Tab-separated table of N, CA and C in Angstrom:
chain	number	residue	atom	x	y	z
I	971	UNK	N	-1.781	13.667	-14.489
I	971	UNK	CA	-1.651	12.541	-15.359
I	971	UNK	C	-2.948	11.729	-15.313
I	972	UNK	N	-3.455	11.195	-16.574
I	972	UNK	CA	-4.339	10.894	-16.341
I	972	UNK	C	-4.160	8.885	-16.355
I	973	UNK	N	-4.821	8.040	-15.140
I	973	UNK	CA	-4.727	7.337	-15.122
I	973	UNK	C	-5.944	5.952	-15.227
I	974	UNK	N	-6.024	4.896	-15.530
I	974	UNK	CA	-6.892	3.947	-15.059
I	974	UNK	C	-7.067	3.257	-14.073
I	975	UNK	N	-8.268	3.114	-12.829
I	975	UNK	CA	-8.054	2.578	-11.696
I	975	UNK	C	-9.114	1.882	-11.484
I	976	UNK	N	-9.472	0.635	-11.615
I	976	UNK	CA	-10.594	-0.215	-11.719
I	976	UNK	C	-11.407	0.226	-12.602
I	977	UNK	N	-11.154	0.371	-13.916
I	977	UNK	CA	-11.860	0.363	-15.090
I	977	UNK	C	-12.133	2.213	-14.827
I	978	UNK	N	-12.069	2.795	-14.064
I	978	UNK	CA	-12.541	4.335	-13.953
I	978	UNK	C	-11.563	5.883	-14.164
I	979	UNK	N	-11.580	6.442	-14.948
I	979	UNK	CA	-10.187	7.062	-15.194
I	979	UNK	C	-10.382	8.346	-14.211
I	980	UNK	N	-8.759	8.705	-14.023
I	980	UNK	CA	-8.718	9.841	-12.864
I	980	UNK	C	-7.351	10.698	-13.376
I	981	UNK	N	-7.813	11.186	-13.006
I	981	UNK	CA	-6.767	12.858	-13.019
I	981	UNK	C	-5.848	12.992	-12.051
I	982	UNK	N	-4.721	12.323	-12.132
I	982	UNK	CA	-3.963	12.303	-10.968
I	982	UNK	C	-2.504	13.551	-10.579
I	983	UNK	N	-2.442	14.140	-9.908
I	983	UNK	CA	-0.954	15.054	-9.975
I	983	UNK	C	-0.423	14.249	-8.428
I	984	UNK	N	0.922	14.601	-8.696
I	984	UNK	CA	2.064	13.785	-7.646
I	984	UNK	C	1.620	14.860	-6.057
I	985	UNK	N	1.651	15.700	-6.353
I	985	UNK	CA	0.935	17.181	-5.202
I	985	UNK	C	-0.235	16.483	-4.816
I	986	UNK	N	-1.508	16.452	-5.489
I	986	UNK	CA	-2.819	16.078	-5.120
I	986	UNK	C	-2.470	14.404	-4.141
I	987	UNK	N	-1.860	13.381	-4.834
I	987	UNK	CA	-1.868	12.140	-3.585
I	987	UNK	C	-0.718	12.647	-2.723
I	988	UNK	N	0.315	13.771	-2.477
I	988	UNK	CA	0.716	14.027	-0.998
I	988	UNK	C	-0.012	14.881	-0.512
I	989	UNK	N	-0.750	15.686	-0.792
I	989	UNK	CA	-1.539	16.449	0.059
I	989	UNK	C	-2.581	15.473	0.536
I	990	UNK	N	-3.270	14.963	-0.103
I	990	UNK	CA	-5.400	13.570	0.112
I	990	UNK	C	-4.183	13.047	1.005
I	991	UNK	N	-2.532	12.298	1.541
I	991	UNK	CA	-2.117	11.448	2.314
I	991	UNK	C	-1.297	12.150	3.181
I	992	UNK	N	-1.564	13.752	3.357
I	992	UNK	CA	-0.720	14.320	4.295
I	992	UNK	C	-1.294	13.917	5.753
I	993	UNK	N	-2.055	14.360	6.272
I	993	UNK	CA	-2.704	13.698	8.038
I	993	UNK	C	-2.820	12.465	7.749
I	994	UNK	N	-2.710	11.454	6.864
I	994	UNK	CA	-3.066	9.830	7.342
I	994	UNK	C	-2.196	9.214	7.830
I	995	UNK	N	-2.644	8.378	9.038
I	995	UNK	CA	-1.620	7.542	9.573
I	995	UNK	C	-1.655	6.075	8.518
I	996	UNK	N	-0.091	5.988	7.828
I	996	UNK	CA	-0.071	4.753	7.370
I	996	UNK	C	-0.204	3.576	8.630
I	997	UNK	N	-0.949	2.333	7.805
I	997	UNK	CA	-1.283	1.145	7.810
I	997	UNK	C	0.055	0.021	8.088
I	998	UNK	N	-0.021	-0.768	8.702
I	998	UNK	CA	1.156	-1.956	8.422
I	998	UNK	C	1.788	-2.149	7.691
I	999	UNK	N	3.104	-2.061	7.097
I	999	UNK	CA	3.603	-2.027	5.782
I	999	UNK	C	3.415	-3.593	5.295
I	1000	UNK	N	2.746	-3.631	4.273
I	1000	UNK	CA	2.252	-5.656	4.258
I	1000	UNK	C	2.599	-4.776	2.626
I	1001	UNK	N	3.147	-6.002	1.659
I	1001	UNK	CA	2.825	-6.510	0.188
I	1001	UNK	C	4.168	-5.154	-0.459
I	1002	UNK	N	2.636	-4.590	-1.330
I	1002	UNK	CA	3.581	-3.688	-2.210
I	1002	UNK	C	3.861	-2.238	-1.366
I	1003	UNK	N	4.426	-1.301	-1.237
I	1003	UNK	CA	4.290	0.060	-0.232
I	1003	UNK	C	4.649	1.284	-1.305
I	1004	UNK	N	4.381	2.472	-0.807
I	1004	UNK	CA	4.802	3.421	-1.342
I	1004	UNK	C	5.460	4.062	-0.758
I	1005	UNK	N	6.526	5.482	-1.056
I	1005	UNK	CA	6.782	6.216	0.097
I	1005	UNK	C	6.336	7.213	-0.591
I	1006	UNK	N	5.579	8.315	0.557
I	1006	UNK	CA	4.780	9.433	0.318
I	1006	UNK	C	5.451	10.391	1.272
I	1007	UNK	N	6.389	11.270	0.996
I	1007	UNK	CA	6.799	12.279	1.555
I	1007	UNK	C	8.046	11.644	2.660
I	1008	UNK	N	7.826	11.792	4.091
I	1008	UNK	CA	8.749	10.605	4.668
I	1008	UNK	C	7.995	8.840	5.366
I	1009	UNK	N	6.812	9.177	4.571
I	1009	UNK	CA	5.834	7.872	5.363
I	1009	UNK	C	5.644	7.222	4.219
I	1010	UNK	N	5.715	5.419	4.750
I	1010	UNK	CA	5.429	4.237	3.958
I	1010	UNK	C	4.380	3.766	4.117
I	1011	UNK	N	3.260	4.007	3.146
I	1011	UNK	CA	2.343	3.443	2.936
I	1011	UNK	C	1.856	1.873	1.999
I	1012	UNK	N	1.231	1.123	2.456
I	1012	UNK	CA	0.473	0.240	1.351
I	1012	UNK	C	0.192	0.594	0.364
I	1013	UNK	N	0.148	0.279	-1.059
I	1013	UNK	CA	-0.800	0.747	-2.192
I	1013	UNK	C	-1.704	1.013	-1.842
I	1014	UNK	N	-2.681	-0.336	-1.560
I	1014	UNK	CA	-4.033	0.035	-1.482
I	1014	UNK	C	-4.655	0.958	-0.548
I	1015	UNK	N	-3.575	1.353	0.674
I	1015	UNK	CA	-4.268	2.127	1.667
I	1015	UNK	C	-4.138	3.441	0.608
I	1016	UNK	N	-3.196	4.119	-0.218
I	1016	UNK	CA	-3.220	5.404	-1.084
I	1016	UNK	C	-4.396	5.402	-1.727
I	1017	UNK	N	-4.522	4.153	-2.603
I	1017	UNK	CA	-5.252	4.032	-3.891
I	1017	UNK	C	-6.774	4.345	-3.492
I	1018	UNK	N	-7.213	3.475	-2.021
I	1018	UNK	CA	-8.169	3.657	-1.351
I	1018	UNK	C	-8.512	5.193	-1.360
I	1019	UNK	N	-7.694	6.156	-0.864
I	1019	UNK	CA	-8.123	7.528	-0.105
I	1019	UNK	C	-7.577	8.274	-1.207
I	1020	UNK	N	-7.319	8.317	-2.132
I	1020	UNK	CA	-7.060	9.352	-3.608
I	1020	UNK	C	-8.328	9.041	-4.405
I	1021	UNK	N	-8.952	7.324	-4.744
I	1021	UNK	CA	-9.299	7.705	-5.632
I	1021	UNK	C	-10.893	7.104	-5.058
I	1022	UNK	N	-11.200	6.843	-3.507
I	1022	UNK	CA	-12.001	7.033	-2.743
I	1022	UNK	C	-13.162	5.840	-3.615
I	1023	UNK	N	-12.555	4.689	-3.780
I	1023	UNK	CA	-13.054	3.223	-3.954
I	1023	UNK	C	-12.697	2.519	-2.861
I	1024	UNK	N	-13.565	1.068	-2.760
I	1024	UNK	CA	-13.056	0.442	-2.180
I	1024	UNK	C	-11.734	0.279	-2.633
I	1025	UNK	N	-11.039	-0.799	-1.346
I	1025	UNK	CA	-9.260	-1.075	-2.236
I	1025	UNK	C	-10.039	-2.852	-2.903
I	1026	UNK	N	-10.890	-3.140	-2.733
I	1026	UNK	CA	-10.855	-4.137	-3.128
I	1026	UNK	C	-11.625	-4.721	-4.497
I	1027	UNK	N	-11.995	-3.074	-5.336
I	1027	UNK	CA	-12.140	-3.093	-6.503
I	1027	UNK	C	-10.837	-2.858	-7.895
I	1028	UNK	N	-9.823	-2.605	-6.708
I	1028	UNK	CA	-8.723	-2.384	-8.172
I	1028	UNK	C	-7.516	-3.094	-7.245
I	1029	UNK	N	-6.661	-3.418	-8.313
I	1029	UNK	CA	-5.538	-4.259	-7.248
I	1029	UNK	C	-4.241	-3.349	-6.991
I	1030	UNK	N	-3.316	-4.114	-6.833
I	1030	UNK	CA	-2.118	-3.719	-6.321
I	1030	UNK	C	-1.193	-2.973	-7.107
I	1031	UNK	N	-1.410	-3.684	-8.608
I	1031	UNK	CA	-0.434	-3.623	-9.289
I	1031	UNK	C	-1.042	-2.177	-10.018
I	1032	UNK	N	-2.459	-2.083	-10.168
I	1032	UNK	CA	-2.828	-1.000	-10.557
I	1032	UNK	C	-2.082	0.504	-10.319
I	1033	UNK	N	-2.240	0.295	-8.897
I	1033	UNK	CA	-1.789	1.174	-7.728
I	1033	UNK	C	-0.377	1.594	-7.869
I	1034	UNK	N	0.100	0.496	-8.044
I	1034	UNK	CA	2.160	0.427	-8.283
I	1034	UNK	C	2.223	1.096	-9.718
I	1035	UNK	N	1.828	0.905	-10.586
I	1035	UNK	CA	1.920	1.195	-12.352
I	1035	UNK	C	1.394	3.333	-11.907
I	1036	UNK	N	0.260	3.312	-11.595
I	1036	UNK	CA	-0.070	5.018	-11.651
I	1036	UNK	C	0.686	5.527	-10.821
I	1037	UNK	N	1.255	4.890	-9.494
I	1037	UNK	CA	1.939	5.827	-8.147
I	1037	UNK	C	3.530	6.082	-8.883
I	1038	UNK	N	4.115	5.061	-9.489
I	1038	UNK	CA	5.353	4.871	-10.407
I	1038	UNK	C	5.426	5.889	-11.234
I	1039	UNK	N	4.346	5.681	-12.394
I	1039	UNK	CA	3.715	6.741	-13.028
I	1039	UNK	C	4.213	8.151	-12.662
I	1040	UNK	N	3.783	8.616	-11.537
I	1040	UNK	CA	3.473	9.800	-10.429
I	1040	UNK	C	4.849	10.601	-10.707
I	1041	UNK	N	5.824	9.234	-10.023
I	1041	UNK	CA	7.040	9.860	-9.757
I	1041	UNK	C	7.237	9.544	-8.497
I	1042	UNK	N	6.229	8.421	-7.663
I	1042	UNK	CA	7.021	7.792	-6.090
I	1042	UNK	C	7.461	6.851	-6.262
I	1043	UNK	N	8.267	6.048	-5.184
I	1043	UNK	CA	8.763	4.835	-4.971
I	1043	UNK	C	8.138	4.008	-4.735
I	1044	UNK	N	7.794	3.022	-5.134
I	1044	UNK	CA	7.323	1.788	-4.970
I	1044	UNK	C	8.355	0.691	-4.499
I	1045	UNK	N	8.020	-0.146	-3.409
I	1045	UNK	CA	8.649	-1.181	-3.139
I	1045	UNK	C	7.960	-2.286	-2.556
I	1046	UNK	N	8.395	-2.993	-2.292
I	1046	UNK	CA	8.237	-4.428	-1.248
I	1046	UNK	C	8.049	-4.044	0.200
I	1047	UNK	N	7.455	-4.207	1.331
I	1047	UNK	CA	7.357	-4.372	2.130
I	1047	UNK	C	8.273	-4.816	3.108
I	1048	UNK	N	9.567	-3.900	3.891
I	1048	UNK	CA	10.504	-4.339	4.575
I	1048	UNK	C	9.856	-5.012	5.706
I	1049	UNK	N	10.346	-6.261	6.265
I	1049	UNK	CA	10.227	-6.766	7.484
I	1049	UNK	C	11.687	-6.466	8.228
I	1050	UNK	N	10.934	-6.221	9.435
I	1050	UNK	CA	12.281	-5.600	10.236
I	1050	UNK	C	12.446	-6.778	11.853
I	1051	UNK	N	13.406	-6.940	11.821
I	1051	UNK	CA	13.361	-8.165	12.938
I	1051	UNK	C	12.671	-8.272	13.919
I	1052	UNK	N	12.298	-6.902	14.503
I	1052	UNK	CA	11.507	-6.497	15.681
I	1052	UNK	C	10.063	-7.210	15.262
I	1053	UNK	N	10.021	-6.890	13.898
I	1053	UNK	CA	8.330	-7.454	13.430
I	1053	UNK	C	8.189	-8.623	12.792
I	1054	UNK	N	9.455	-9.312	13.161
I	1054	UNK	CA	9.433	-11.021	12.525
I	1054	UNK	C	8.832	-11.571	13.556
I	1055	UNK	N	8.322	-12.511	13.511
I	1055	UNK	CA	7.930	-13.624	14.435
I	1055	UNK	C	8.938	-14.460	14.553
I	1056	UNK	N	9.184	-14.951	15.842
I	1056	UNK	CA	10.193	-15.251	16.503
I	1056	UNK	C	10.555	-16.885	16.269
I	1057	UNK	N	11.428	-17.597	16.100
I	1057	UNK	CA	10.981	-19.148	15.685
I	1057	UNK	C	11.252	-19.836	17.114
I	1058	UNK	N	10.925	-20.631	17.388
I	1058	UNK	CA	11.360	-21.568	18.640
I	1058	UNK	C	12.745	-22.239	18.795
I	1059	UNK	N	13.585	-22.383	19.334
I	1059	UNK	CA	14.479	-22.949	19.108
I	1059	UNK	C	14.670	-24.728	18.737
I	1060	UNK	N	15.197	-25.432	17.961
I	1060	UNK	CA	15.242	-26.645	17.773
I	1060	UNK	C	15.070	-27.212	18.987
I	1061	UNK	N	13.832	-28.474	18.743
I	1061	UNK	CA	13.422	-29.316	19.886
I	1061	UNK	C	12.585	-28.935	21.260
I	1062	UNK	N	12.186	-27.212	20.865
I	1062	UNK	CA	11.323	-26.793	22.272
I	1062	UNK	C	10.190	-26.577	21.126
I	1063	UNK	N	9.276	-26.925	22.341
I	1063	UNK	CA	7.262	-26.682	21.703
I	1063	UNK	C	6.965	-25.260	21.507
I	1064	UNK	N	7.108	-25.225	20.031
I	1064	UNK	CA	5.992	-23.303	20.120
I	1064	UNK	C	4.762	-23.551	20.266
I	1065	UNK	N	4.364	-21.860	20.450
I	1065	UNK	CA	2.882	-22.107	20.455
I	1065	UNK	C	1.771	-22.220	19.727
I	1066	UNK	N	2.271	-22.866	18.183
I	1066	UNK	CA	1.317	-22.997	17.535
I	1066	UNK	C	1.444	-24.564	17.312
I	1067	UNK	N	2.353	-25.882	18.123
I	1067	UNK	CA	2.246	-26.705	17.653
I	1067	UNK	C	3.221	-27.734	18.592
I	1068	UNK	N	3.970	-28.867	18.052
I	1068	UNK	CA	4.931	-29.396	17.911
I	1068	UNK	C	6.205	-28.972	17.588
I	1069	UNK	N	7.431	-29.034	17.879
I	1069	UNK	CA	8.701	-28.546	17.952
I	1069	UNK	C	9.112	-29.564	16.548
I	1070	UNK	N	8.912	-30.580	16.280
I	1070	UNK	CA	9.305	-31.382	15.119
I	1070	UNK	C	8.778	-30.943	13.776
């Protein structure tokens, strides 16, 4: 399929970005994600290593519109409790401040 990715067009097949993201270890799941086979990746970490730009010449949504495109999932970024930050309880000092 052929797509637009920071003004530059590319030839994309759903095979070609799981194979370019088969050995990569995904990144932090932060923002928009993809799932690529059984691993959740960032957009931009895909968009980065398929179409071998910086990620910080094309955005997110780029990334979400061609990977969609493709035929993957696109989603939101689950936070999972283990990776919440923890709140202080009412009236004790965290450590970024005041308890009030």
């Amino acid at each position: 399929m052929r797509c637009v990715i920071a003004r530059f067009p590319f030839d994309l097949t759903k095979s070609e970005v799981e194979h370019s993201m088969r050995d990569v270890t995904p990144e932090p799941a932060v923002g928009t994600c993809v799932t690529v086979g059984s691993e959740v990746y960032p957009v931009k970490q895909v968009g980065e290593i398929v179409t071998r730009q910086d990620r910080r010449d094309f955005t997110a949504a780029e990334m979400h519109r061609a990977l969609t495109r493709l035929g993957f999932t696109c989603h939101d970024a689950v936070v999972t409790p283990a990776a919440a930050p923890a709140a202080a309880p009412a009236g004790e000092v965290s450590a970024e401040g005041w308890g009030w």
